[in-house]
mmCIF file of C-alpha atoms in Angstrom:
data_model
loop_
_atom_site.group_PDB
_atom_site.id
_atom_site.type_symbol
_atom_site.label_atom_id
_atom_site.label_comp_id
_atom_site.label_asym_id
_atom_site.label_seq_id
_atom_site.Cartn_x
_atom_site.Cartn_y
_atom_site.Cartn_z
ATOM 1 C CA MET A 1219 -45.126 38.097 -20.004
ATOM 2 C CA PRO A 1220 -46.591 36.012 -22.862
ATOM 3 C CA SER A 1221 -49.629 34.016 -21.859
ATOM 4 C CA ALA A 1222 -47.965 30.720 -22.884
ATOM 5 C CA THR A 1223 -45.008 31.365 -20.555
ATOM 6 C CA ALA A 1224 -47.284 32.353 -17.657
ATOM 7 C CA SER A 1225 -49.369 29.213 -18.144
ATOM 8 C CA ARG A 1226 -46.218 27.067 -18.211
ATOM 9 C CA GLN A 1227 -44.928 28.622 -14.965
ATOM 10 C CA THR A 1228 -48.314 28.125 -13.291
ATOM 11 C CA GLY A 1229 -48.265 24.470 -14.294
ATOM 12 C CA LEU A 1230 -44.746 24.017 -12.947
ATOM 13 C CA LYS A 1231 -45.736 25.599 -9.630
ATOM 14 C CA ARG A 1232 -48.688 23.250 -9.336
ATOM 15 C CA LEU A 1233 -46.466 20.272 -10.172
ATOM 16 C CA ALA A 1234 -43.894 21.390 -7.583
ATOM 17 C CA GLY A 1235 -46.638 21.724 -4.979
ATOM 18 C CA ALA A 1236 -47.950 18.259 -5.767
ATOM 19 C CA LEU A 1237 -44.463 16.747 -5.563
ATOM 20 C CA ALA A 1238 -43.854 18.481 -2.223
ATOM 21 C CA PHE A 1239 -47.099 17.013 -0.871
ATOM 22 C CA VAL A 1240 -46.152 13.533 -2.072
ATOM 23 C CA CYS A 1241 -42.710 13.848 -0.450
ATOM 24 C CA LEU A 1242 -44.321 14.915 2.819
ATOM 25 C CA VAL A 1243 -46.697 11.942 2.764
ATOM 26 C CA LEU A 1244 -43.821 9.538 2.026
ATOM 27 C CA ALA A 1245 -41.748 11.021 4.850
ATOM 28 C CA LEU A 1246 -44.641 10.658 7.294
ATOM 29 C CA MET A 1247 -45.217 7.073 6.175
ATOM 30 C CA ALA A 1248 -41.557 6.234 6.719
ATOM 31 C CA LEU A 1249 -41.615 7.815 10.166
ATOM 32 C CA GLU A 1250 -44.797 5.970 11.059
ATOM 33 C CA GLN A 1251 -43.295 2.700 9.851
ATOM 34 C CA ARG A 1252 -40.243 3.120 12.086
ATOM 35 C CA HIS A 1253 -42.474 3.878 15.040
ATOM 36 C CA THR A 1254 -44.715 0.952 14.201
ATOM 37 C CA VAL A 1255 -41.769 -1.456 14.034
ATOM 38 C CA ALA A 1256 -40.399 -0.132 17.320
ATOM 39 C CA ALA A 1257 -43.797 -0.453 18.968
ATOM 40 C CA TRP A 1258 -44.150 -4.013 17.668
ATOM 41 C CA HIS A 1259 -40.777 -5.015 19.129
ATOM 42 C CA MET A 1260 -41.723 -3.464 22.482
ATOM 43 C CA LEU A 1261 -45.037 -5.314 22.559
ATOM 44 C CA ARG A 1262 -43.442 -8.587 21.497
ATOM 45 C CA ASP A 1263 -40.532 -8.463 23.935
ATOM 46 C CA GLU A 1264 -42.025 -6.783 26.996
ATOM 47 C CA ALA A 1265 -45.810 -6.811 27.006
ATOM 48 C CA GLY A 1266 -46.697 -9.872 24.958
ATOM 49 C CA PRO A 1267 -47.483 -12.379 27.716
ATOM 50 C CA ALA A 1268 -49.573 -9.927 29.747
ATOM 51 C CA ILE A 1269 -51.621 -8.982 26.701
ATOM 52 C CA SER A 1270 -52.060 -12.651 25.782
ATOM 53 C CA ARG A 1271 -53.513 -13.385 29.195
ATOM 54 C CA VAL A 1272 -55.925 -10.471 28.986
ATOM 55 C CA VAL A 1273 -56.995 -11.555 25.497
ATOM 56 C CA GLY A 1274 -57.640 -15.000 26.957
ATOM 57 C CA TRP A 1275 -59.868 -13.516 29.652
ATOM 58 C CA VAL A 1276 -61.829 -11.401 27.198
ATOM 59 C CA ALA A 1277 -62.223 -14.310 24.775
ATOM 60 C CA GLY A 1278 -63.498 -16.399 27.685
ATOM 61 C CA GLY A 1279 -66.166 -13.838 28.570
ATOM 62 C CA ALA A 1280 -64.575 -12.459 31.728
ATOM 63 C CA LYS A 1281 -66.484 -9.614 33.346
ATOM 64 C CA ASP A 1282 -65.130 -6.064 33.435
ATOM 65 C CA GLY A 1283 -62.872 -6.837 30.480
ATOM 66 C CA ALA A 1284 -62.223 -3.162 29.651
ATOM 67 C CA SER A 1285 -61.458 -2.028 33.182
ATOM 68 C CA GLY A 1286 -59.443 -5.167 33.796
ATOM 69 C CA LEU A 1287 -57.424 -4.530 30.661
ATOM 70 C CA LYS A 1288 -56.549 -1.032 31.886
ATOM 71 C CA ALA A 1289 -55.503 -2.407 35.260
ATOM 72 C CA ALA A 1290 -53.474 -5.241 33.777
ATOM 73 C CA ALA A 1291 -51.588 -2.786 31.587
ATOM 74 C CA ALA A 1292 -50.673 -0.549 34.547
ATOM 75 C CA ASP A 1293 -47.044 0.569 34.468
ATOM 76 C CA VAL A 1294 -45.068 -1.270 37.133
ATOM 77 C CA GLY A 1295 -41.668 -0.937 35.477
ATOM 78 C CA PRO A 1296 -39.781 -3.333 33.190
ATOM 79 C CA VAL A 1297 -40.858 -6.930 33.585
ATOM 80 C CA ALA A 1298 -39.019 -9.849 32.004
ATOM 81 C CA THR A 1299 -40.771 -12.340 29.773
ATOM 82 C CA ALA A 1300 -39.997 -15.992 29.224
ATOM 83 C CA ALA A 1301 -39.685 -17.680 25.858
ATOM 84 C CA ASP A 1302 -42.422 -20.166 26.714
ATOM 85 C CA ASP A 1303 -44.928 -17.660 28.129
ATOM 86 C CA GLN A 1304 -48.437 -18.283 26.832
ATOM 87 C CA ILE A 1305 -52.047 -18.063 27.878
ATOM 88 C CA LEU A 1306 -52.428 -20.110 31.046
ATOM 89 C CA SER A 1307 -54.756 -23.012 30.285
ATOM 90 C CA GLY A 1308 -55.114 -26.739 30.717
ATOM 91 C CA GLU A 1309 -54.850 -29.265 33.535
ATOM 92 C CA PHE A 1310 -52.190 -29.228 36.234
ATOM 93 C CA ALA A 1311 -51.492 -31.839 38.904
ATOM 94 C CA ALA A 1312 -50.544 -31.044 42.493
ATOM 95 C CA GLY A 1313 -46.855 -30.233 42.715
ATOM 96 C CA ASP A 1314 -46.358 -31.098 46.383
ATOM 97 C CA GLU A 1315 -48.007 -32.997 49.204
ATOM 98 C CA VAL A 1316 -49.623 -29.925 50.798
ATOM 99 C CA THR A 1317 -51.310 -28.998 47.515
ATOM 100 C CA ARG A 1318 -52.383 -32.585 46.917
ATOM 101 C CA SER A 1319 -54.034 -32.885 50.339
ATOM 102 C CA GLU A 1320 -55.724 -29.477 50.320
ATOM 103 C CA VAL A 1321 -56.988 -28.955 46.746
ATOM 104 C CA GLY A 1322 -55.645 -31.700 44.479
ATOM 105 C CA GLY A 1323 -55.075 -30.621 40.877
ATOM 106 C CA VAL A 1324 -56.367 -27.569 39.029
ATOM 107 C CA THR A 1325 -57.740 -26.733 35.583
ATOM 108 C CA PHE A 1326 -57.485 -23.320 33.931
ATOM 109 C CA VAL A 1327 -60.141 -22.524 31.317
ATOM 110 C CA ALA A 1328 -60.104 -18.859 30.230
ATOM 111 C CA ALA A 1329 -61.124 -16.890 33.337
ATOM 112 C CA THR A 1330 -62.189 -19.910 35.419
ATOM 113 C CA ILE A 1331 -59.947 -21.793 37.834
ATOM 114 C CA GLY A 1332 -61.380 -25.181 38.790
ATOM 115 C CA PHE A 1333 -59.914 -27.310 41.583
ATOM 116 C CA ASP A 1334 -60.178 -31.083 41.771
ATOM 117 C CA ALA A 1335 -61.576 -30.631 45.274
ATOM 118 C CA GLY A 1336 -64.761 -29.298 43.649
ATOM 119 C CA GLU A 1337 -64.361 -25.535 44.053
ATOM 120 C CA ALA A 1338 -64.265 -23.169 41.062
ATOM 121 C CA LEU A 1339 -63.202 -19.532 41.007
ATOM 122 C CA HIS A 1340 -64.461 -17.167 38.307
ATOM 123 C CA THR A 1341 -61.929 -14.393 37.856
ATOM 124 C CA SER A 1342 -61.213 -11.198 35.946
ATOM 125 C CA PRO A 1343 -57.878 -9.446 35.311
ATOM 126 C CA LEU A 1344 -56.556 -7.168 38.018
ATOM 127 C CA ARG A 1345 -52.970 -6.349 37.018
ATOM 128 C CA ILE A 1346 -49.464 -7.726 36.491
ATOM 129 C CA ALA A 1347 -47.125 -7.344 39.472
ATOM 130 C CA ALA A 1348 -43.332 -7.516 39.369
ATOM 131 C CA GLY A 1349 -41.447 -9.923 41.594
ATOM 132 C CA ARG A 1350 -39.755 -7.016 43.362
ATOM 133 C CA GLU A 1351 -43.072 -5.731 44.748
ATOM 134 C CA THR A 1352 -43.998 -6.290 48.385
ATOM 135 C CA PHE A 1353 -47.238 -8.258 48.671
ATOM 136 C CA MET A 1354 -47.205 -8.750 52.431
ATOM 137 C CA GLN A 1355 -45.485 -7.047 55.334
ATOM 138 C CA GLY A 1356 -41.744 -7.548 54.759
ATOM 139 C CA LEU A 1357 -42.163 -10.079 51.930
ATOM 140 C CA THR A 1358 -41.869 -9.692 48.148
ATOM 141 C CA TRP A 1359 -43.208 -11.992 45.472
ATOM 142 C CA SER A 1360 -39.616 -12.890 44.587
ATOM 143 C CA ASP A 1361 -38.950 -13.936 48.171
ATOM 144 C CA ARG A 1362 -42.004 -16.167 48.311
ATOM 145 C CA PHE A 1363 -41.653 -17.757 44.879
ATOM 146 C CA ASP A 1364 -37.842 -17.809 44.693
ATOM 147 C CA ALA A 1365 -38.165 -15.843 41.449
ATOM 148 C CA PRO A 1366 -36.277 -12.944 39.822
ATOM 149 C CA ALA A 1367 -37.129 -9.362 40.735
ATOM 150 C CA ASP A 1368 -38.613 -8.829 37.274
ATOM 151 C CA ALA A 1369 -40.747 -11.979 37.251
ATOM 152 C CA GLN A 1370 -44.376 -11.494 36.230
ATOM 153 C CA ILE A 1371 -47.036 -12.290 38.796
ATOM 154 C CA GLU A 1372 -50.531 -12.335 37.378
ATOM 155 C CA LEU A 1373 -53.162 -10.941 39.757
ATOM 156 C CA ARG A 1374 -56.821 -11.799 39.215
ATOM 157 C CA ARG A 1375 -59.901 -10.568 41.031
ATOM 158 C CA VAL A 1376 -62.303 -13.302 42.183
ATOM 159 C CA ASP A 1377 -65.781 -12.344 40.929
ATOM 160 C CA ALA A 1378 -68.944 -12.734 42.999
ATOM 161 C CA ALA A 1379 -67.291 -15.163 45.342
ATOM 162 C CA ALA A 1380 -69.283 -17.018 47.969
ATOM 163 C CA PRO A 1381 -67.739 -18.206 51.245
ATOM 164 C CA SER A 1382 -65.442 -21.073 50.297
ATOM 165 C CA PRO A 1383 -63.669 -23.978 51.993
ATOM 166 C CA LEU A 1384 -60.586 -22.765 50.111
ATOM 167 C CA CYS A 1385 -60.590 -19.771 52.481
ATOM 168 C CA ASP A 1386 -61.753 -21.474 55.670
ATOM 169 C CA GLY A 1387 -65.334 -20.483 55.001
ATOM 170 C CA ARG A 1388 -64.597 -16.873 54.019
ATOM 171 C CA ARG A 1389 -64.863 -15.165 50.634
ATOM 172 C CA PRO A 1390 -61.752 -15.340 48.425
ATOM 173 C CA ALA A 1391 -60.840 -11.983 46.881
ATOM 174 C CA VAL A 1392 -57.638 -12.200 44.827
ATOM 175 C CA VAL A 1393 -55.626 -14.922 43.078
ATOM 176 C CA ALA A 1394 -51.891 -14.533 42.388
ATOM 177 C CA LEU A 1395 -50.330 -16.758 39.721
ATOM 178 C CA LEU A 1396 -46.742 -17.301 38.649
ATOM 179 C CA HIS A 1397 -46.487 -19.396 35.490
ATOM 180 C CA ARG A 1398 -43.030 -20.799 34.717
ATOM 181 C CA GLY A 1399 -42.886 -23.354 31.946
ATOM 182 C CA ARG A 1400 -44.780 -26.423 33.172
ATOM 183 C CA LYS A 1401 -45.106 -25.106 36.719
ATOM 184 C CA VAL A 1402 -47.719 -22.794 38.241
ATOM 185 C CA ASP A 1403 -47.588 -21.327 41.753
ATOM 186 C CA LEU A 1404 -50.848 -19.961 43.145
ATOM 187 C CA ILE A 1405 -51.683 -17.896 46.207
ATOM 188 C CA LEU A 1406 -55.306 -17.277 47.151
ATOM 189 C CA PHE A 1407 -56.099 -14.205 49.272
ATOM 190 C CA ARG A 1408 -59.170 -13.263 51.274
ATOM 191 C CA SER A 1409 -58.181 -9.589 50.999
ATOM 192 C CA ALA A 1410 -55.990 -7.637 48.609
ATOM 193 C CA PRO A 1411 -52.211 -8.223 48.835
ATOM 194 C CA GLY A 1412 -49.962 -5.222 49.419
ATOM 195 C CA PRO A 1413 -47.192 -3.788 51.609
ATOM 196 C CA GLU A 1414 -49.541 -3.596 54.605
ATOM 197 C CA ALA A 1415 -51.230 -6.970 54.137
ATOM 198 C CA ARG A 1416 -50.901 -9.434 57.018
ATOM 199 C CA PRO A 1417 -50.250 -13.179 56.793
ATOM 200 C CA SER A 1418 -53.890 -13.754 57.760
ATOM 201 C CA ALA A 1419 -54.872 -12.401 54.315
ATOM 202 C CA VAL A 1420 -53.620 -15.637 52.733
ATOM 203 C CA CYS A 1421 -56.080 -18.487 52.268
ATOM 204 C CA GLY A 1422 -53.648 -20.946 50.733
ATOM 205 C CA ILE A 1423 -50.382 -21.329 48.844
ATOM 206 C CA TRP A 1424 -50.289 -24.137 46.299
ATOM 207 C CA SER A 1425 -47.982 -25.422 43.587
ATOM 208 C CA PHE A 1426 -48.951 -27.297 40.407
ATOM 209 C CA ARG A 1427 -47.258 -28.998 37.462
ATOM 210 C CA LYS A 1428 -48.616 -29.540 33.944
ATOM 211 C CA ARG A 1429 -50.242 -32.936 33.439
#
């Protein structure tokens, strides 16, 4: 075989190899793009509000941000999101007479929950519970809040809590929050909620509306 022909064939082989590599890279990029778009839609439609809350905690300097993030992202099944879901913040007035007489209004600033009565709770993310879950013997979150089975209930751990009048002189442990538009329902627990929890675990149940 003449040297010129051999050199030409070698060049063509190298060009074919380079084109094959480029095609492979383009195919992988296209596949990654489809996966990226799908992942974005999943995050936007299903996990967005939960992630926003966790980002709010971390931005506010909440303790145990990494471990709290893992807990908050725990898989509890499909959970619906609302169009107006956002980071819970701002001032809320008492939504009923019981709330008004016991704690007054409340202010949410990052990881801190401050009550007009003078008490403040410093919290960190625990997890997101679905309305269908049982939080007390024979009672689901949906039952208590009159909410859908796939409603999102935000659970926060109370950090370094001292005995508090909010819990009849005992240490609060967990806060449960359901944020719906301009309304927030809050349950404060002295011990962790769950299927075996007793009514005595509840310190107070209060309802608030955006000021």
